[in-house]
Amino acid sequence: MQTLANPARFVGLANAVLPFVWVATIILFAIGLYGAIVTSPPDYQQGETVRIMFVHVPAAWLALMVYTVMALASAVAIVFRHPLADVAAKTAAPIGATFTFLALATGSLWGKPMWGAWWVWDARLTSMFVLFLLYIGYMAVWQAIDEPHRAALVARIVALVGFVNIPIVKFSVTWWNSLHQPASVFRIDGPTIAPSMLWPLLVMGLAYTLLFLALHLVSIRAEVTARKIRQMRLAEIGER
Amino acid sequence: MDFAAAHVSFVIGAYALSAIALVGLTIQVITRDRALKAELRRLEEHRR
């Protein structure tokens, strides 16, 4: 980890890894979409509507995973003062917000034909909406405070306090009566989904994860460049 | 997939929305990275 603390070294590693990550992402999306749209059968109750699962569930998984990455990066920034930890947390937020938005929107498109409503103030949906607001709030902190070190201090607190919501989202369907179905993949007694639907879902989940990795690496590289530009401009002002 | 099945427009809508959001995000992230790299090159050349 200390080796990667050097931004130049990290950018070099990102440049080397990124082409492979992009290619793997495209291949996994192609396989996953083929399984989701062509080979997986319609559900005996939900019919073709079940295919929304293959874009909705991975988006929801990533919404939780990206916030966890943000909280971990913020903890690393506090404990180890890793120079790239705040950058990693900051750049993950817009990507996580997009996945959360997609989980909410595709969930709404799934809910209307199945539940008869676009939205209900159910524990799972509400906690997911709170997660979306946490992402927006976290990004607002970075936008509102000009000085990066001060912004980082506040953003770390927001990320860590907001992390309380992650187990609430995950276990909301167990703790409260919910219209939303309970977990059917990551369960102690194993998945309850038919293998013909499970493999495209897992491949799509992996494709979304690799897409996040690719976008995150590019975003971190861009943020390192942005900070270099800021330093050069400040140095220019200092020389005048 | 049966395109004549009930509620299929909701399925198409979910896939279209996901594609638009993810492709849009990817374009935005790559464009920002390239613009910043170009800006840094300009500044470095200006310094020389």
PDB file of C-alpha atoms in Angstrom:
ATOM      1  CA  MET A   1       0.000   0.000   0.000  1.00  0.00           C
ATOM      2  CA  GLN A   2       2.877   2.351   0.854  1.00  0.00           C
ATOM      3  CA  THR A   3       4.284   1.813  -2.679  1.00  0.00           C
ATOM      4  CA  LEU A   4       1.023   3.093  -4.132  1.00  0.00           C
ATOM      5  CA  ALA A   5       1.082   6.119  -1.820  1.00  0.00           C
ATOM      6  CA  ASN A   6       3.216   7.808  -4.456  1.00  0.00           C
ATOM      7  CA  PRO A   7       0.696   9.307  -6.945  1.00  0.00           C
ATOM      8  CA  ALA A   8       3.127   9.018  -9.895  1.00  0.00           C
ATOM      9  CA  ARG A   9       3.658   5.318  -9.169  1.00  0.00           C
ATOM     10  CA  PHE A  10      -0.096   4.798  -8.838  1.00  0.00           C
ATOM     11  CA  VAL A  11      -0.759   6.533 -12.183  1.00  0.00           C
ATOM     12  CA  GLY A  12       1.889   4.296 -13.821  1.00  0.00           C
ATOM     13  CA  LEU A  13       0.194   1.186 -12.429  1.00  0.00           C
ATOM     14  CA  ALA A  14      -3.264   2.436 -13.482  1.00  0.00           C
ATOM     15  CA  ASN A  15      -2.002   3.087 -17.031  1.00  0.00           C
ATOM     16  CA  ALA A  16      -0.649  -0.476 -17.219  1.00  0.00           C
ATOM     17  CA  VAL A  17      -3.755  -2.171 -15.803  1.00  0.00           C
ATOM     18  CA  LEU A  18      -6.523  -0.116 -17.452  1.00  0.00           C
ATOM     19  CA  PRO A  19      -6.452  -1.617 -21.005  1.00  0.00           C
ATOM     20  CA  PHE A  20      -6.943  -5.137 -19.552  1.00  0.00           C
ATOM     21  CA  VAL A  21      -9.746  -3.938 -17.243  1.00  0.00           C
ATOM     22  CA  TRP A  22     -11.598  -2.232 -20.149  1.00  0.00           C
ATOM     23  CA  VAL A  23     -11.340  -5.336 -22.356  1.00  0.00           C
ATOM     24  CA  ALA A  24     -12.501  -7.649 -19.528  1.00  0.00           C
ATOM     25  CA  THR A  25     -15.420  -5.267 -18.776  1.00  0.00           C
ATOM     26  CA  ILE A  26     -16.614  -5.288 -22.413  1.00  0.00           C
ATOM     27  CA  ILE A  27     -16.328  -9.106 -22.664  1.00  0.00           C
ATOM     28  CA  LEU A  28     -18.205  -9.634 -19.376  1.00  0.00           C
ATOM     29  CA  PHE A  29     -20.979  -7.206 -20.412  1.00  0.00           C
ATOM     30  CA  ALA A  30     -21.351  -9.059 -23.737  1.00  0.00           C
ATOM     31  CA  ILE A  31     -21.588 -12.476 -22.015  1.00  0.00           C
ATOM     32  CA  GLY A  32     -23.806 -11.169 -19.199  1.00  0.00           C
ATOM     33  CA  LEU A  33     -26.247  -9.407 -21.554  1.00  0.00           C
ATOM     34  CA  TYR A  34     -26.435 -12.506 -23.772  1.00  0.00           C
ATOM     35  CA  GLY A  35     -27.338 -14.587 -20.705  1.00  0.00           C
ATOM     36  CA  ALA A  36     -29.761 -11.948 -19.394  1.00  0.00           C
ATOM     37  CA  ILE A  37     -31.658 -11.301 -22.632  1.00  0.00           C
ATOM     38  CA  VAL A  38     -31.260 -14.512 -24.677  1.00  0.00           C
ATOM     39  CA  THR A  39     -30.606 -17.650 -22.610  1.00  0.00           C
ATOM     40  CA  SER A  40     -32.296 -17.009 -19.234  1.00  0.00           C
ATOM     41  CA  PRO A  41     -35.966 -18.062 -19.135  1.00  0.00           C
ATOM     42  CA  PRO A  42     -38.915 -15.821 -18.196  1.00  0.00           C
ATOM     43  CA  ASP A  43     -40.073 -16.210 -14.594  1.00  0.00           C
ATOM     44  CA  TYR A  44     -43.179 -18.350 -13.980  1.00  0.00           C
ATOM     45  CA  GLN A  45     -44.801 -15.476 -12.038  1.00  0.00           C
ATOM     46  CA  GLN A  46     -43.143 -12.278 -13.287  1.00  0.00           C
ATOM     47  CA  GLY A  47     -42.752 -13.282 -16.944  1.00  0.00           C
ATOM     48  CA  GLU A  48     -40.292 -11.157 -18.960  1.00  0.00           C
ATOM     49  CA  THR A  49     -40.245  -8.446 -16.267  1.00  0.00           C
ATOM     50  CA  VAL A  50     -37.768 -10.552 -14.267  1.00  0.00           C
ATOM     51  CA  ARG A  51     -35.062  -9.517 -16.777  1.00  0.00           C
ATOM     52  CA  ILE A  52     -34.935  -6.106 -15.050  1.00  0.00           C
ATOM     53  CA  MET A  53     -33.174  -8.012 -12.252  1.00  0.00           C
ATOM     54  CA  PHE A  54     -29.998  -8.285 -14.373  1.00  0.00           C
ATOM     55  CA  VAL A  55     -29.508  -4.487 -14.436  1.00  0.00           C
ATOM     56  CA  HIS A  56     -31.229  -3.609 -11.146  1.00  0.00           C
ATOM     57  CA  VAL A  57     -29.482  -6.013  -8.745  1.00  0.00           C
ATOM     58  CA  PRO A  58     -25.869  -5.333  -9.910  1.00  0.00           C
ATOM     59  CA  ALA A  59     -26.550  -1.567  -9.672  1.00  0.00           C
ATOM     60  CA  ALA A  60     -27.798  -2.052  -6.094  1.00  0.00           C
ATOM     61  CA  TRP A  61     -24.778  -4.229  -5.179  1.00  0.00           C
ATOM     62  CA  LEU A  62     -22.403  -1.594  -6.563  1.00  0.00           C
ATOM     63  CA  ALA A  63     -24.265   1.235  -4.797  1.00  0.00           C
ATOM     64  CA  LEU A  64     -23.455  -0.466  -1.465  1.00  0.00           C
ATOM     65  CA  MET A  65     -19.957  -1.586  -2.475  1.00  0.00           C
ATOM     66  CA  VAL A  66     -18.839   1.845  -3.709  1.00  0.00           C
ATOM     67  CA  TYR A  67     -20.004   3.528  -0.487  1.00  0.00           C
ATOM     68  CA  THR A  68     -18.073   0.874   1.466  1.00  0.00           C
ATOM     69  CA  VAL A  69     -14.985   1.706  -0.640  1.00  0.00           C
ATOM     70  CA  MET A  70     -15.525   5.415   0.173  1.00  0.00           C
ATOM     71  CA  ALA A  71     -15.824   4.706   3.911  1.00  0.00           C
ATOM     72  CA  LEU A  72     -12.746   2.428   3.897  1.00  0.00           C
ATOM     73  CA  ALA A  73     -10.713   5.007   1.958  1.00  0.00           C
ATOM     74  CA  SER A  74     -11.804   7.697   4.435  1.00  0.00           C
ATOM     75  CA  ALA A  75     -10.735   5.478   7.365  1.00  0.00           C
ATOM     76  CA  VAL A  76      -7.366   4.860   5.666  1.00  0.00           C
ATOM     77  CA  ALA A  77      -6.982   8.642   5.176  1.00  0.00           C
ATOM     78  CA  ILE A  78      -7.559   9.228   8.887  1.00  0.00           C
ATOM     79  CA  VAL A  79      -5.387   6.376  10.207  1.00  0.00           C
ATOM     80  CA  PHE A  80      -2.518   6.146   7.696  1.00  0.00           C
ATOM     81  CA  ARG A  81      -2.677   9.632   6.072  1.00  0.00           C
ATOM     82  CA  HIS A  82      -2.351   7.891   2.699  1.00  0.00           C
ATOM     83  CA  PRO A  83      -2.153  10.751   0.152  1.00  0.00           C
ATOM     84  CA  LEU A  84      -4.387   8.977  -2.368  1.00  0.00           C
ATOM     85  CA  ALA A  85      -7.045   7.779   0.100  1.00  0.00           C
ATOM     86  CA  ASP A  86      -9.059  11.027   0.032  1.00  0.00           C
ATOM     87  CA  VAL A  87      -8.716  11.138  -3.759  1.00  0.00           C
ATOM     88  CA  ALA A  88     -10.026   7.546  -3.968  1.00  0.00           C
ATOM     89  CA  ALA A  89     -13.031   8.382  -1.771  1.00  0.00           C
ATOM     90  CA  LYS A  90     -13.804  11.643  -3.590  1.00  0.00           C
ATOM     91  CA  THR A  91     -13.661  10.098  -7.070  1.00  0.00           C
ATOM     92  CA  ALA A  92     -15.758   7.043  -6.098  1.00  0.00           C
ATOM     93  CA  ALA A  93     -18.730   9.205  -5.039  1.00  0.00           C
ATOM     94  CA  PRO A  94     -20.157  10.258  -8.451  1.00  0.00           C
ATOM     95  CA  ILE A  95     -19.821   6.680  -9.710  1.00  0.00           C
ATOM     96  CA  GLY A  96     -21.589   5.321  -6.616  1.00  0.00           C
ATOM     97  CA  ALA A  97     -24.316   7.975  -6.934  1.00  0.00           C
ATOM     98  CA  THR A  98     -24.941   6.873 -10.533  1.00  0.00           C
ATOM     99  CA  PHE A  99     -25.267   3.205  -9.488  1.00  0.00           C
ATOM    100  CA  THR A 100     -27.635   4.220  -6.658  1.00  0.00           C
ATOM    101  CA  PHE A 101     -29.739   6.306  -9.049  1.00  0.00           C
ATOM    102  CA  LEU A 102     -29.893   3.321 -11.433  1.00  0.00           C
ATOM    103  CA  ALA A 103     -30.887   0.943  -8.619  1.00  0.00           C
ATOM    104  CA  LEU A 104     -33.718   3.322  -7.626  1.00  0.00           C
ATOM    105  CA  ALA A 105     -34.887   4.034 -11.185  1.00  0.00           C
ATOM    106  CA  THR A 106     -34.764   0.440 -12.486  1.00  0.00           C
ATOM    107  CA  GLY A 107     -36.362  -0.708  -9.222  1.00  0.00           C
ATOM    108  CA  SER A 108     -39.179   1.745  -9.875  1.00  0.00           C
ATOM    109  CA  LEU A 109     -39.572   0.378 -13.435  1.00  0.00           C
ATOM    110  CA  TRP A 110     -39.747  -3.129 -11.937  1.00  0.00           C
ATOM    111  CA  GLY A 111     -42.084  -2.100  -9.098  1.00  0.00           C
ATOM    112  CA  LYS A 112     -44.794  -0.524 -11.273  1.00  0.00           C
ATOM    113  CA  PRO A 113     -45.804  -3.728 -13.160  1.00  0.00           C
ATOM    114  CA  MET A 114     -45.193  -6.036 -10.143  1.00  0.00           C
ATOM    115  CA  TRP A 115     -46.493  -3.997  -7.177  1.00  0.00           C
ATOM    116  CA  GLY A 116     -48.721  -1.556  -9.055  1.00  0.00           C
ATOM    117  CA  ALA A 117     -46.728   1.448  -7.746  1.00  0.00           C
ATOM    118  CA  TRP A 118     -43.664   3.376  -8.955  1.00  0.00           C
ATOM    119  CA  TRP A 119     -42.601   4.028  -5.376  1.00  0.00           C
ATOM    120  CA  VAL A 120     -43.516   2.991  -1.821  1.00  0.00           C
ATOM    121  CA  TRP A 121     -41.942   4.280   1.412  1.00  0.00           C
ATOM    122  CA  ASP A 122     -40.759   0.775   2.197  1.00  0.00           C
ATOM    123  CA  ALA A 123     -37.694   0.162   4.446  1.00  0.00           C
ATOM    124  CA  ARG A 124     -35.456  -1.053   1.562  1.00  0.00           C
ATOM    125  CA  LEU A 125     -36.480   1.702  -0.861  1.00  0.00           C
ATOM    126  CA  THR A 126     -36.279   4.439   1.772  1.00  0.00           C
ATOM    127  CA  SER A 127     -32.833   3.363   3.056  1.00  0.00           C
ATOM    128  CA  MET A 128     -31.625   3.202  -0.570  1.00  0.00           C
ATOM    129  CA  PHE A 129     -32.946   6.747  -1.125  1.00  0.00           C
ATOM    130  CA  VAL A 130     -31.088   7.851   2.030  1.00  0.00           C
ATOM    131  CA  LEU A 131     -27.928   6.301   0.507  1.00  0.00           C
ATOM    132  CA  PHE A 132     -28.469   8.412  -2.627  1.00  0.00           C
ATOM    133  CA  LEU A 133     -28.811  11.549  -0.454  1.00  0.00           C
ATOM    134  CA  LEU A 134     -25.597  10.594   1.398  1.00  0.00           C
ATOM    135  CA  TYR A 135     -23.725  10.414  -1.917  1.00  0.00           C
ATOM    136  CA  ILE A 136     -25.138  13.824  -2.940  1.00  0.00           C
ATOM    137  CA  GLY A 137     -24.240  15.296   0.464  1.00  0.00           C
ATOM    138  CA  TYR A 138     -20.700  13.885   0.281  1.00  0.00           C
ATOM    139  CA  MET A 139     -20.172  15.390  -3.189  1.00  0.00           C
ATOM    140  CA  ALA A 140     -21.670  18.701  -2.014  1.00  0.00           C
ATOM    141  CA  VAL A 141     -19.018  18.907   0.748  1.00  0.00           C
ATOM    142  CA  TRP A 142     -16.203  18.718  -1.830  1.00  0.00           C
ATOM    143  CA  GLN A 143     -17.978  21.314  -4.005  1.00  0.00           C
ATOM    144  CA  ALA A 144     -18.747  23.702  -1.133  1.00  0.00           C
ATOM    145  CA  ILE A 145     -15.280  23.886   0.484  1.00  0.00           C
ATOM    146  CA  ASP A 146     -12.547  25.308  -1.763  1.00  0.00           C
ATOM    147  CA  GLU A 147      -9.540  24.301   0.318  1.00  0.00           C
ATOM    148  CA  PRO A 148      -8.957  20.543  -0.393  1.00  0.00           C
ATOM    149  CA  HIS A 149      -7.526  19.665   3.067  1.00  0.00           C
ATOM    150  CA  ARG A 150     -10.492  21.207   4.905  1.00  0.00           C
ATOM    151  CA  ALA A 151     -12.951  19.625   2.469  1.00  0.00           C
ATOM    152  CA  ALA A 152     -11.275  16.230   3.033  1.00  0.00           C
ATOM    153  CA  LEU A 153     -11.653  16.520   6.830  1.00  0.00           C
ATOM    154  CA  VAL A 154     -15.424  17.133   6.585  1.00  0.00           C
ATOM    155  CA  ALA A 155     -15.901  14.590   3.762  1.00  0.00           C
ATOM    156  CA  ARG A 156     -14.205  11.819   5.798  1.00  0.00           C
ATOM    157  CA  ILE A 157     -16.698  12.368   8.651  1.00  0.00           C
ATOM    158  CA  VAL A 158     -19.685  12.342   6.259  1.00  0.00           C
ATOM    159  CA  ALA A 159     -18.446   9.103   4.626  1.00  0.00           C
ATOM    160  CA  LEU A 160     -17.839   7.327   7.955  1.00  0.00           C
ATOM    161  CA  VAL A 161     -21.072   8.487   9.648  1.00  0.00           C
ATOM    162  CA  GLY A 162     -23.061   7.604   6.513  1.00  0.00           C
ATOM    163  CA  PHE A 163     -21.620   4.089   6.535  1.00  0.00           C
ATOM    164  CA  VAL A 164     -24.129   3.284   9.320  1.00  0.00           C
ATOM    165  CA  ASN A 165     -26.756   3.201   6.554  1.00  0.00           C
ATOM    166  CA  ILE A 166     -25.069   0.314   4.654  1.00  0.00           C
ATOM    167  CA  PRO A 167     -26.109  -2.527   7.034  1.00  0.00           C
ATOM    168  CA  ILE A 168     -29.524  -0.868   7.318  1.00  0.00           C
ATOM    169  CA  VAL A 169     -29.968  -1.139   3.511  1.00  0.00           C
ATOM    170  CA  LYS A 170     -28.662  -4.719   3.469  1.00  0.00           C
ATOM    171  CA  PHE A 171     -30.785  -6.038   6.360  1.00  0.00           C
ATOM    172  CA  SER A 172     -33.853  -3.787   5.922  1.00  0.00           C
ATOM    173  CA  VAL A 173     -35.755  -6.649   4.234  1.00  0.00           C
ATOM    174  CA  THR A 174     -35.012  -8.912   7.231  1.00  0.00           C
ATOM    175  CA  TRP A 175     -35.566  -6.402  10.036  1.00  0.00           C
ATOM    176  CA  TRP A 176     -38.860  -4.931   8.766  1.00  0.00           C
ATOM    177  CA  ASN A 177     -41.890  -6.134   6.821  1.00  0.00           C
ATOM    178  CA  SER A 178     -41.128  -5.170   3.264  1.00  0.00           C
ATOM    179  CA  LEU A 179     -42.704  -5.307  -0.182  1.00  0.00           C
ATOM    180  CA  HIS A 180     -39.180  -5.853  -1.497  1.00  0.00           C
ATOM    181  CA  GLN A 181     -38.165  -9.490  -1.775  1.00  0.00           C
ATOM    182  CA  PRO A 182     -35.530 -10.810   0.688  1.00  0.00           C
ATOM    183  CA  ALA A 183     -31.924 -11.590  -0.330  1.00  0.00           C
ATOM    184  CA  SER A 184     -31.813 -14.446  -2.831  1.00  0.00           C
ATOM    185  CA  VAL A 185     -28.124 -14.626  -3.830  1.00  0.00           C
ATOM    186  CA  PHE A 186     -25.876 -13.813  -0.847  1.00  0.00           C
ATOM    187  CA  ARG A 187     -27.523 -16.039   1.782  1.00  0.00           C
ATOM    188  CA  ILE A 188     -26.050 -18.333   4.433  1.00  0.00           C
ATOM    189  CA  ASP A 189     -27.998 -21.298   3.017  1.00  0.00           C
ATOM    190  CA  GLY A 190     -26.966 -20.527  -0.586  1.00  0.00           C
ATOM    191  CA  PRO A 191     -28.714 -18.804  -3.515  1.00  0.00           C
ATOM    192  CA  THR A 192     -32.408 -19.498  -4.143  1.00  0.00           C
ATOM    193  CA  ILE A 193     -32.316 -18.448  -7.813  1.00  0.00           C
ATOM    194  CA  ALA A 194     -32.337 -21.052 -10.613  1.00  0.00           C
ATOM    195  CA  PRO A 195     -28.813 -21.574 -12.076  1.00  0.00           C
ATOM    196  CA  SER A 196     -30.057 -20.445 -15.532  1.00  0.00           C
ATOM    197  CA  MET A 197     -30.775 -17.000 -14.008  1.00  0.00           C
ATOM    198  CA  LEU A 198     -27.984 -16.999 -11.442  1.00  0.00           C
ATOM    199  CA  TRP A 199     -24.998 -17.157 -13.808  1.00  0.00           C
ATOM    200  CA  PRO A 200     -26.019 -14.141 -15.956  1.00  0.00           C
ATOM    201  CA  LEU A 201     -26.701 -12.205 -12.747  1.00  0.00           C
ATOM    202  CA  LEU A 202     -23.244 -13.012 -11.360  1.00  0.00           C
ATOM    203  CA  VAL A 203     -21.556 -12.193 -14.693  1.00  0.00           C
ATOM    204  CA  MET A 204     -23.421  -8.866 -14.844  1.00  0.00           C
ATOM    205  CA  GLY A 205     -22.374  -8.210 -11.238  1.00  0.00           C
ATOM    206  CA  LEU A 206     -18.750  -8.826 -12.189  1.00  0.00           C
ATOM    207  CA  ALA A 207     -19.114  -6.611 -15.295  1.00  0.00           C
ATOM    208  CA  TYR A 208     -20.500  -3.746 -13.170  1.00  0.00           C
ATOM    209  CA  THR A 209     -17.656  -4.248 -10.655  1.00  0.00           C
ATOM    210  CA  LEU A 210     -14.990  -4.085 -13.368  1.00  0.00           C
ATOM    211  CA  LEU A 211     -16.685  -1.034 -14.908  1.00  0.00           C
ATOM    212  CA  PHE A 212     -16.465   0.640 -11.502  1.00  0.00           C
ATOM    213  CA  LEU A 213     -12.783  -0.337 -11.227  1.00  0.00           C
ATOM    214  CA  ALA A 214     -12.016   1.111 -14.677  1.00  0.00           C
ATOM    215  CA  LEU A 215     -13.956   4.340 -14.069  1.00  0.00           C
ATOM    216  CA  HIS A 216     -12.448   4.715 -10.601  1.00  0.00           C
ATOM    217  CA  LEU A 217      -8.857   4.298 -11.858  1.00  0.00           C
ATOM    218  CA  VAL A 218      -9.428   6.871 -14.638  1.00  0.00           C
ATOM    219  CA  SER A 219     -11.096   9.259 -12.162  1.00  0.00           C
ATOM    220  CA  ILE A 220      -8.233   8.951  -9.655  1.00  0.00           C
ATOM    221  CA  ARG A 221      -5.714   9.586 -12.454  1.00  0.00           C
ATOM    222  CA  ALA A 222      -7.728  12.669 -13.527  1.00  0.00           C
ATOM    223  CA  GLU A 223      -7.899  13.970  -9.940  1.00  0.00           C
ATOM    224  CA  VAL A 224      -4.112  13.548  -9.529  1.00  0.00           C
ATOM    225  CA  THR A 225      -3.666  15.599 -12.728  1.00  0.00           C
ATOM    226  CA  ALA A 226      -6.160  18.233 -11.489  1.00  0.00           C
ATOM    227  CA  ARG A 227      -4.220  18.615  -8.226  1.00  0.00           C
ATOM    228  CA  LYS A 228      -0.935  18.924 -10.133  1.00  0.00           C
ATOM    229  CA  ILE A 229      -2.491  21.704 -12.252  1.00  0.00           C
ATOM    230  CA  ARG A 230      -3.737  23.464  -9.099  1.00  0.00           C
ATOM    231  CA  GLN A 231      -0.256  23.305  -7.546  1.00  0.00           C
ATOM    232  CA  MET A 232       1.361  24.669 -10.720  1.00  0.00           C
ATOM    233  CA  ARG A 233      -1.121  27.560 -10.831  1.00  0.00           C
ATOM    234  CA  LEU A 234      -0.566  28.350  -7.153  1.00  0.00           C
ATOM    235  CA  ALA A 235       3.223  28.259  -7.739  1.00  0.00           C
ATOM    236  CA  GLU A 236       2.806  30.645 -10.691  1.00  0.00           C
ATOM    237  CA  ILE A 237       0.826  33.069  -8.526  1.00  0.00           C
ATOM    238  CA  GLY A 238       3.513  32.774  -5.814  1.00  0.00           C
ATOM    239  CA  GLU A 239       6.286  33.605  -8.331  1.00  0.00           C
ATOM    240  CA  ARG A 240       4.553  36.844  -9.447  1.00  0.00           C
TER     241      ARG A 240
ATOM    242  CA  MET B   1     -36.925 -12.663 -24.862  1.00  0.00           C
ATOM    243  CA  ASP B   2     -40.505 -12.297 -26.032  1.00  0.00           C
ATOM    244  CA  PHE B   3     -40.937  -8.705 -27.206  1.00  0.00           C
ATOM    245  CA  ALA B   4     -44.715  -9.133 -27.388  1.00  0.00           C
ATOM    246  CA  ALA B   5     -45.028 -10.145 -23.714  1.00  0.00           C
ATOM    247  CA  ALA B   6     -46.839  -8.026 -21.138  1.00  0.00           C
ATOM    248  CA  HIS B   7     -44.879  -5.176 -19.490  1.00  0.00           C
ATOM    249  CA  VAL B   8     -41.945  -5.598 -21.904  1.00  0.00           C
ATOM    250  CA  SER B   9     -41.720  -1.786 -22.274  1.00  0.00           C
ATOM    251  CA  PHE B  10     -40.641  -1.628 -18.598  1.00  0.00           C
ATOM    252  CA  VAL B  11     -37.807  -4.094 -19.337  1.00  0.00           C
ATOM    253  CA  ILE B  12     -36.662  -2.113 -22.395  1.00  0.00           C
ATOM    254  CA  GLY B  13     -36.892   1.119 -20.382  1.00  0.00           C
ATOM    255  CA  ALA B  14     -34.718  -0.311 -17.573  1.00  0.00           C
ATOM    256  CA  TYR B  15     -32.016  -1.534 -19.998  1.00  0.00           C
ATOM    257  CA  ALA B  16     -32.103   1.724 -22.022  1.00  0.00           C
ATOM    258  CA  LEU B  17     -31.822   3.875 -18.888  1.00  0.00           C
ATOM    259  CA  SER B  18     -28.925   1.756 -17.564  1.00  0.00           C
ATOM    260  CA  ALA B  19     -27.105   1.952 -20.916  1.00  0.00           C
ATOM    261  CA  ILE B  20     -27.580   5.739 -21.190  1.00  0.00           C
ATOM    262  CA  ALA B  21     -26.429   6.370 -17.592  1.00  0.00           C
ATOM    263  CA  LEU B  22     -23.396   4.058 -17.700  1.00  0.00           C
ATOM    264  CA  VAL B  23     -22.221   5.088 -21.189  1.00  0.00           C
ATOM    265  CA  GLY B  24     -22.810   8.757 -20.276  1.00  0.00           C
ATOM    266  CA  LEU B  25     -20.796   8.397 -17.067  1.00  0.00           C
ATOM    267  CA  THR B  26     -17.970   6.621 -18.926  1.00  0.00           C
ATOM    268  CA  ILE B  27     -17.817   9.377 -21.586  1.00  0.00           C
ATOM    269  CA  GLN B  28     -17.844  12.091 -18.902  1.00  0.00           C
ATOM    270  CA  VAL B  29     -15.038  10.425 -16.895  1.00  0.00           C
ATOM    271  CA  ILE B  30     -12.825   9.833 -19.964  1.00  0.00           C
ATOM    272  CA  THR B  31     -13.456  13.338 -21.383  1.00  0.00           C
ATOM    273  CA  ARG B  32     -12.488  14.973 -18.048  1.00  0.00           C
ATOM    274  CA  ASP B  33      -9.315  12.850 -17.842  1.00  0.00           C
ATOM    275  CA  ARG B  34      -8.280  13.823 -21.401  1.00  0.00           C
ATOM    276  CA  ALA B  35      -9.095  17.519 -20.896  1.00  0.00           C
ATOM    277  CA  LEU B  36      -7.010  17.656 -17.701  1.00  0.00           C
ATOM    278  CA  LYS B  37      -4.078  15.868 -19.364  1.00  0.00           C
ATOM    279  CA  ALA B  38      -4.180  18.381 -22.241  1.00  0.00           C
ATOM    280  CA  GLU B  39      -4.344  21.266 -19.735  1.00  0.00           C
ATOM    281  CA  LEU B  40      -1.318  19.905 -17.837  1.00  0.00           C
ATOM    282  CA  ARG B  41       0.671  19.536 -21.089  1.00  0.00           C
ATOM    283  CA  ARG B  42      -0.204  23.146 -22.018  1.00  0.00           C
ATOM    284  CA  LEU B  43       0.948  24.418 -18.618  1.00  0.00           C
ATOM    285  CA  GLU B  44       4.205  22.410 -18.754  1.00  0.00           C
ATOM    286  CA  GLU B  45       4.992  23.718 -22.252  1.00  0.00           C
ATOM    287  CA  HIS B  46       4.175  27.268 -21.135  1.00  0.00           C
ATOM    288  CA  ARG B  47       6.620  26.887 -18.194  1.00  0.00           C
ATOM    289  CA  ARG B  48       9.450  25.845 -20.536  1.00  0.00           C
TER     290      ARG B  48
END
